[in-house]
XYZ file of C-alpha atoms in Angstrom:
478
model
C 25.366 38.380 6.891
C 23.746 36.997 9.849
C 20.175 35.295 8.287
C 17.773 36.954 11.701
C 18.541 40.630 12.432
C 18.276 40.995 15.764
C 15.953 43.475 17.566
C 18.043 46.892 18.134
C 18.110 46.130 21.998
C 20.191 43.135 20.803
C 22.933 45.150 18.892
C 22.700 47.661 21.768
C 24.100 45.190 24.658
C 26.291 43.845 21.444
C 27.794 47.270 22.033
C 27.699 47.649 25.647
C 29.448 44.889 26.909
C 32.259 44.642 23.706
C 32.911 48.950 24.503
C 31.902 48.960 28.205
C 32.440 45.489 29.333
C 35.166 44.179 27.599
C 34.227 40.952 26.739
C 34.902 38.825 24.228
C 32.938 37.768 21.395
C 31.988 34.053 22.558
C 31.326 35.832 25.994
C 29.102 37.955 24.453
C 27.478 35.514 21.943
C 27.100 33.305 25.418
C 25.724 36.277 27.433
C 22.848 37.083 25.012
C 22.083 34.121 23.227
C 23.269 34.288 19.741
C 25.948 32.488 17.331
C 29.743 34.229 17.111
C 29.506 35.404 14.025
C 26.510 37.211 14.322
C 28.528 38.893 17.052
C 31.298 39.178 14.968
C 28.892 40.709 11.744
C 26.924 43.385 13.765
C 30.652 44.419 15.585
C 31.905 44.475 11.939
C 29.227 47.036 10.691
C 29.422 49.608 13.940
C 32.976 49.749 13.544
C 32.028 51.043 9.500
C 29.737 53.628 10.691
C 31.661 54.647 13.614
C 29.506 53.765 16.357
C 30.896 53.107 19.549
C 29.518 52.800 22.840
C 27.700 54.449 24.827
C 25.828 55.518 22.072
C 24.701 59.703 21.186
C 21.208 60.010 23.159
C 19.747 61.652 19.958
C 19.981 58.074 18.070
C 16.613 56.445 17.770
C 16.132 52.957 17.038
C 14.842 53.510 13.606
C 17.801 56.087 12.616
C 20.578 53.329 14.325
C 19.018 50.291 12.121
C 19.224 53.097 8.946
C 22.692 53.112 9.886
C 23.481 49.526 10.390
C 21.128 48.663 7.604
C 21.639 50.547 4.498
C 19.661 50.182 1.992
C 21.624 48.019 -1.038
C 22.507 49.472 -4.376
C 20.119 48.956 -6.973
C 22.495 46.724 -9.024
C 22.501 44.046 -5.740
C 18.623 45.180 -4.143
C 16.904 43.465 -7.928
C 19.067 39.651 -8.444
C 17.970 38.045 -10.627
C 14.939 36.198 -9.285
C 15.290 32.234 -10.256
C 11.528 31.019 -11.766
C 10.904 29.304 -8.386
C 8.197 27.021 -9.424
C 10.259 25.657 -12.517
C 12.840 24.971 -9.906
C 10.601 22.775 -7.599
C 9.636 21.006 -10.942
C 13.406 20.083 -11.827
C 13.841 19.244 -8.219
C 11.755 15.642 -8.858
C 13.919 14.359 -11.412
C 15.972 12.023 -10.644
C 19.415 12.724 -9.428
C 18.811 16.729 -10.133
C 19.814 18.828 -6.960
C 19.720 22.297 -5.384
C 23.851 22.574 -6.066
C 23.341 21.593 -9.802
C 19.871 23.935 -10.524
C 22.005 27.266 -8.689
C 25.185 26.710 -11.193
C 22.728 26.469 -13.731
C 21.455 29.687 -12.166
C 24.388 31.502 -12.132
C 25.557 30.737 -15.154
C 22.902 32.262 -16.934
C 23.128 35.275 -14.133
C 27.018 35.408 -12.852
C 25.558 38.491 -10.490
C 22.901 36.774 -8.586
C 22.137 34.691 -5.640
C 24.600 32.860 -4.044
C 24.312 29.445 -3.596
C 23.463 29.276 0.895
C 20.885 32.826 0.076
C 19.241 30.709 -3.283
C 18.818 27.529 -1.291
C 17.023 30.221 1.717
C 14.594 31.367 -1.159
C 13.865 27.771 -2.394
C 13.141 26.750 1.121
C 10.943 29.706 1.859
C 8.895 29.681 -1.132
C 8.546 25.715 -0.925
C 6.941 26.552 2.357
C 4.290 28.284 0.723
C 2.859 25.428 -0.741
C 0.269 22.109 0.350
C 2.161 19.828 1.698
C 1.049 17.298 -1.071
C 2.978 18.933 -3.895
C 5.874 20.015 -1.239
C 7.019 16.672 -0.750
C 10.051 15.017 -2.770
C 9.033 12.004 -4.448
C 11.493 10.296 -6.837
C 10.188 9.891 -10.425
C 8.009 6.182 -10.557
C 9.103 4.675 -6.873
C 5.627 5.530 -5.323
C 1.673 4.967 -5.944
C -0.384 5.387 -2.941
C -3.813 3.753 -3.283
C -6.707 3.991 -1.140
C -10.353 4.528 -1.213
C -12.949 7.410 -0.869
C -14.578 7.598 2.360
C -17.696 8.737 -0.238
C -19.458 6.107 -2.017
C -21.675 6.465 -5.006
C -25.286 5.005 -5.322
C -26.073 2.955 -8.458
C -30.096 1.949 -8.366
C -30.914 -1.664 -9.511
C -33.359 -0.843 -12.557
C -35.623 -3.860 -11.724
C -36.183 -3.467 -8.070
C -35.616 0.294 -7.521
C -32.704 -0.536 -4.832
C -30.220 1.553 -4.441
C -26.573 -0.192 -3.604
C -23.377 2.295 -3.183
C -20.425 1.658 -5.124
C -17.303 2.425 -3.337
C -14.175 4.730 -5.265
C -10.727 3.690 -5.400
C -8.033 5.606 -5.835
C -4.235 5.925 -6.512
C -1.997 9.197 -7.339
C 1.524 8.446 -7.852
C 4.203 10.712 -5.734
C 6.006 12.453 -8.075
C 4.073 14.022 -10.864
C 0.176 13.490 -8.186
C -1.266 11.745 -11.398
C -4.815 10.324 -10.642
C -6.409 6.955 -11.645
C -10.517 6.627 -10.028
C -12.773 3.730 -9.927
C -15.545 2.590 -8.702
C -16.229 -0.891 -7.307
C -18.607 -2.725 -5.391
C -16.510 -3.696 -2.547
C -13.785 -3.272 -1.090
C -12.814 -6.644 -0.581
C -9.959 -8.556 -1.862
C -10.865 -9.754 -5.460
C -11.920 -6.023 -5.772
C -8.286 -4.500 -4.126
C -6.502 -6.505 -6.089
C -8.299 -6.370 -9.502
C -8.652 -2.122 -9.113
C -4.514 -2.456 -8.668
C -4.454 -4.356 -12.134
C -6.145 -1.848 -13.582
C -4.721 1.301 -12.325
C -0.932 -0.465 -13.528
C -2.389 -0.787 -17.263
C -3.976 2.265 -17.195
C -0.358 3.834 -15.857
C 1.084 1.935 -18.653
C 3.578 0.652 -16.212
C 3.964 -0.110 -12.745
C 5.962 1.825 -9.660
C 9.278 0.537 -7.355
C 6.364 0.844 -4.067
C 2.814 1.061 -3.681
C 1.962 2.150 -0.428
C -1.883 1.353 0.925
C -3.455 2.459 3.863
C -3.661 0.219 6.408
C -7.176 -1.703 4.393
C -7.465 -5.077 5.912
C -8.254 -6.356 2.209
C -4.188 -5.381 1.740
C -2.634 -5.612 5.403
C -3.711 -8.962 7.780
C -1.815 -7.096 10.824
C -0.834 -3.394 10.793
C 2.753 -2.883 12.348
C 5.560 -0.074 12.183
C 8.381 -2.858 11.803
C 6.494 -5.644 10.507
C 3.404 -5.702 8.986
C 1.876 -8.752 7.731
C 0.579 -8.680 3.884
C -2.317 -10.498 2.753
C -0.706 -13.183 0.558
C -3.309 -12.547 -2.272
C -1.394 -9.234 -1.462
C 1.898 -9.934 -1.701
C 1.252 -12.942 -5.024
C 0.259 -9.494 -6.591
C 3.728 -7.846 -5.802
C 5.680 -10.442 -6.563
C 3.995 -10.812 -10.425
C 4.657 -7.258 -11.263
C 8.480 -6.928 -9.418
C 7.201 -4.139 -6.796
C 7.012 -3.620 -3.139
C 4.565 -3.019 -0.693
C 5.279 -0.105 2.006
C 1.841 0.630 4.530
C 1.682 3.438 5.455
C 2.170 4.247 9.331
C -0.721 3.898 11.250
C -1.627 7.608 12.200
C 0.804 8.809 10.185
C -0.721 11.552 7.806
C 1.226 12.379 5.859
C 2.527 9.287 4.969
C -0.269 8.974 2.692
C -0.894 13.263 2.385
C -1.289 12.620 -1.449
C -3.506 10.103 -1.752
C -5.760 12.138 0.924
C -5.594 14.891 -1.285
C -6.615 12.452 -4.040
C -9.568 11.919 -2.139
C -10.603 15.245 -1.657
C -9.796 15.801 -5.361
C -11.937 12.818 -6.400
C -15.211 13.735 -4.411
C -14.986 17.594 -5.913
C -13.609 16.987 -9.238
C -15.384 13.458 -9.751
C -18.426 12.394 -7.387
C -19.915 16.247 -7.155
C -19.692 16.796 -10.711
C -21.845 13.231 -10.764
C -23.772 14.060 -8.100
C -27.312 14.647 -10.228
C -26.824 11.582 -12.386
C -28.405 8.632 -11.993
C -26.316 4.997 -12.655
C -27.859 2.031 -13.267
C -24.788 -0.323 -13.365
C -21.169 0.084 -12.908
C -19.625 0.370 -16.519
C -22.281 3.089 -16.291
C -20.729 4.996 -13.621
C -17.367 3.968 -14.616
C -17.839 4.566 -18.265
C -18.653 8.730 -16.447
C -16.013 8.836 -13.749
C -13.678 8.006 -17.098
C -13.304 11.634 -18.730
C -13.083 13.271 -15.249
C -10.235 11.557 -14.611
C -8.613 12.403 -17.869
C -10.121 16.311 -17.336
C -8.783 16.637 -13.445
C -5.084 15.155 -14.762
C -5.124 17.791 -17.824
C -6.018 20.298 -15.247
C -3.303 23.181 -15.341
C -1.639 23.118 -11.998
C -2.392 26.214 -9.546
C 1.254 27.123 -8.178
C 3.613 24.600 -10.442
C 3.628 24.903 -14.104
C 1.977 22.585 -16.232
C -0.022 19.480 -14.905
C -0.294 15.805 -13.798
C -0.595 14.721 -16.872
C 2.823 16.584 -18.364
C 4.579 16.211 -15.713
C 3.220 12.041 -15.330
C 5.169 12.059 -19.270
C 8.232 13.880 -17.951
C 8.777 12.256 -14.623
C 7.261 9.185 -13.639
C 6.195 7.668 -17.108
C 9.944 7.166 -18.144
C 10.244 5.810 -14.921
C 7.932 3.535 -14.241
C 9.074 -1.078 -14.660
C 6.997 -2.454 -17.924
C 4.113 -4.199 -17.901
C 5.212 -8.010 -17.696
C 3.646 -9.967 -20.448
C 1.092 -12.077 -18.503
C -1.963 -10.264 -17.133
C -1.933 -11.269 -13.240
C -4.445 -13.627 -11.833
C -6.262 -12.821 -8.617
C -5.472 -15.936 -6.605
C -6.900 -16.721 -2.870
C -4.595 -18.610 0.134
C -6.195 -20.650 2.714
C -4.883 -22.591 5.314
C -5.734 -26.682 4.992
C -4.938 -29.556 7.017
C -4.024 -32.772 4.979
C -7.354 -35.192 6.290
C -6.314 -38.933 7.127
C -7.577 -39.593 3.359
C -4.401 -36.916 2.184
C -7.191 -35.047 0.881
C -7.885 -31.146 1.347
C -11.019 -29.102 0.808
C -11.042 -26.077 -0.767
C -14.639 -24.634 -1.516
C -16.595 -28.730 -1.103
C -14.526 -29.953 -3.345
C -11.231 -32.639 -2.328
C -7.694 -32.104 -4.234
C -5.169 -35.191 -3.272
C -1.732 -34.825 -1.858
C 1.393 -36.798 -1.264
C 0.409 -39.336 0.906
C 3.244 -38.248 3.302
C 1.516 -34.935 4.034
C -1.533 -36.338 5.575
C -2.962 -34.651 8.845
C -0.412 -31.821 8.254
C -0.499 -28.336 7.874
C -1.001 -26.760 4.592
C -0.557 -23.239 2.085
C -3.178 -23.352 -1.010
C -3.551 -21.232 -3.376
C -6.323 -21.154 -5.882
C -7.168 -19.219 -8.906
C -10.563 -20.053 -11.219
C -8.666 -22.450 -12.807
C -5.595 -23.928 -10.544
C -5.225 -24.967 -7.405
C -1.970 -25.351 -6.071
C -1.107 -26.533 -2.571
C 2.802 -25.713 -0.685
C 4.331 -27.209 1.963
C 6.606 -24.630 3.818
C 6.772 -23.065 0.319
C 7.463 -25.320 -1.608
C 4.708 -27.005 -3.647
C 3.856 -30.221 -3.840
C 0.949 -30.606 -5.223
C -1.126 -28.947 -8.741
C -4.424 -29.140 -9.643
C -6.813 -28.218 -12.508
C -9.516 -26.652 -10.824
C -13.236 -28.029 -9.737
C -16.306 -26.337 -8.925
C -18.252 -29.915 -8.021
C -18.522 -29.775 -4.532
C -18.346 -33.340 -2.214
C -16.085 -35.112 -5.568
C -12.748 -35.717 -5.115
C -9.683 -34.832 -7.384
C -6.933 -37.364 -6.807
C -3.287 -37.922 -8.691
C -2.455 -41.889 -8.691
C 1.348 -40.569 -7.599
C 0.062 -39.157 -4.800
C -1.425 -43.004 -3.520
C 0.340 -44.804 -0.627
C 1.693 -47.903 -1.943
C -0.779 -50.630 -0.881
C 0.900 -52.622 1.527
C 2.044 -48.878 3.047
C -0.343 -47.475 6.079
C -0.587 -44.317 6.147
C -0.535 -42.339 10.151
C -1.981 -46.153 10.940
C -4.980 -45.821 8.742
C -5.388 -48.140 5.625
C -9.119 -49.896 4.490
C -8.079 -53.003 5.785
C -8.351 -50.827 9.529
C -11.530 -49.360 8.426
C -13.330 -52.721 7.837
C -11.999 -54.215 10.989
C -13.748 -51.862 13.026
C -17.074 -51.862 11.539
C -16.755 -55.888 12.061
C -16.400 -55.483 15.594
C -19.976 -52.861 15.412
C -21.420 -56.006 13.302
C -22.187 -57.087 10.096
C -24.513 -54.630 8.741
C -21.899 -52.061 9.564
C -19.269 -53.949 7.913
C -21.223 -54.444 4.754
C -21.930 -50.718 4.602
C -17.922 -49.532 5.150
C -16.677 -52.000 2.217
C -19.633 -51.044 -0.207
C -18.483 -47.320 0.680
C -14.550 -48.303 -0.220
C -15.404 -50.003 -3.756
C -17.553 -47.515 -4.592
C -14.717 -44.920 -4.903
C -11.762 -45.054 -7.367
C -9.216 -44.911 -4.644
C -10.517 -46.787 -1.409
C -8.405 -43.799 0.065
C -11.069 -41.005 -1.288
C -13.489 -43.073 0.993
C -11.843 -42.733 4.366
C -13.625 -39.758 5.794
C -16.498 -40.411 5.115
C -16.192 -43.772 6.838
C -13.960 -42.777 9.539
C -17.647 -39.866 9.753
C -19.762 -43.201 9.689
C -17.937 -45.179 12.608
C -17.968 -42.263 14.205
C -21.508 -42.248 14.753
C -20.796 -45.407 17.854
C -20.140 -43.096 19.524
C -23.030 -40.390 19.133
C -26.042 -43.414 19.579
C -24.166 -46.993 20.026
C -23.902 -50.000 18.361
C -27.221 -51.074 18.313
C -28.804 -48.082 16.598
C -26.216 -47.672 14.429
C -25.829 -51.160 13.021
C -29.821 -51.201 12.094
C -29.447 -47.522 10.717
C -26.431 -49.579 8.490
C -29.109 -52.414 7.631
C -31.578 -49.621 6.461
C -28.900 -47.621 4.409
C -28.129 -50.953 2.637
C -31.772 -51.666 1.963
C -32.566 -47.761 0.661
C -29.014 -48.402 -1.094
C -28.878 -44.647 0.163
C -24.917 -45.525 2.357
C -23.473 -42.259 3.208
C -22.745 -40.372 6.096
C -25.218 -37.778 5.394
C -27.792 -40.448 5.125
C -26.497 -42.492 8.187
C -26.502 -39.496 10.131
């Protein structure tokens, strides 16, 4: 039987063109805009009830429809109907297909739907579901992450000042299992830390992270090659996952988390609207039981809950957590100076002398600083928070007889000598005051360049005064 019943006027047109005009089935199909199989089916039905052209004048459209489409016998009209909600849940499991589910259905109900009708009924059922429930996701594959547009107020107990906390959300694709927490900002450090806590809440790691194009995660959105923030990429490498940002202005790419945002606002923020919180920890302590309740709440149109589907479908497919917890790291493009040191947060770290004046990549955590050249690590130091000081490794120093990029201690002394004896004495003192003369190159260069701004006489007088005060530094002289 054709999938769609034609209007009676088209059915009568099929009979007229066949019986009166003697057109072929292909020509009739082309003339009235239907398939040839549809024409064949209606001619078969007309022949079965003895209809020809012209039709009897007393035959109304209603009677014609009853003749061509008599009601099915009770045995056929009441087939064993599958539980489509269970079928839809089973479709979320890895490797399960409609063909397999139909075969299992027919084993229990031999008089049930044929495969094509089974598929058609399932598709019709799926269209009645919300978009977020209708989408089919591979178990353990995708975790959708974003922030809610709505914030939560936190009161400073000492000053009474109100600060708005941000709400981070993550939703697993197959089960809709949801994680929610509050953070102070949407900045990079909070963004990364929320992912780490989310993975620990889930007890595993998905194959893909699907963020919106938030600056903390995606530096430059692009359909073809989005540029991921290096610190976010660090997180993905540590947890052996990948990042696939949602396409710009494609809401269906992130329908899961958009629905999660609405649920968080209704289930969590709305329930907390009359409560006052005086710390971030207090707010998160109130959010946690509401997240548990949300995940345990039964689905309206499907069996089970987020919790039950997560345990049955998503959790077994997640990758295990690594033994070591991820440590947040920041990245920075740095330039090694003539002293082959790079500056990070006011402290100077040495690199091998051959990288003087070259651009390098620095990765730094609260404990470690690593310097990379074209992806290869060339230096590593313990992190220091002392500003203005140097961390220098002897292996990075140039041989005493070798100049680095044209700079060495003697060149600074010769330059100072041309300006005057006080300047030469100041530069000599500066070079001798450091464990490694190279550590003084930047300051020496800065002092000697003051000649260009103020002239040799003023610089010479300033150096004389600095020597008397025993305060020889670029800042003091400037």
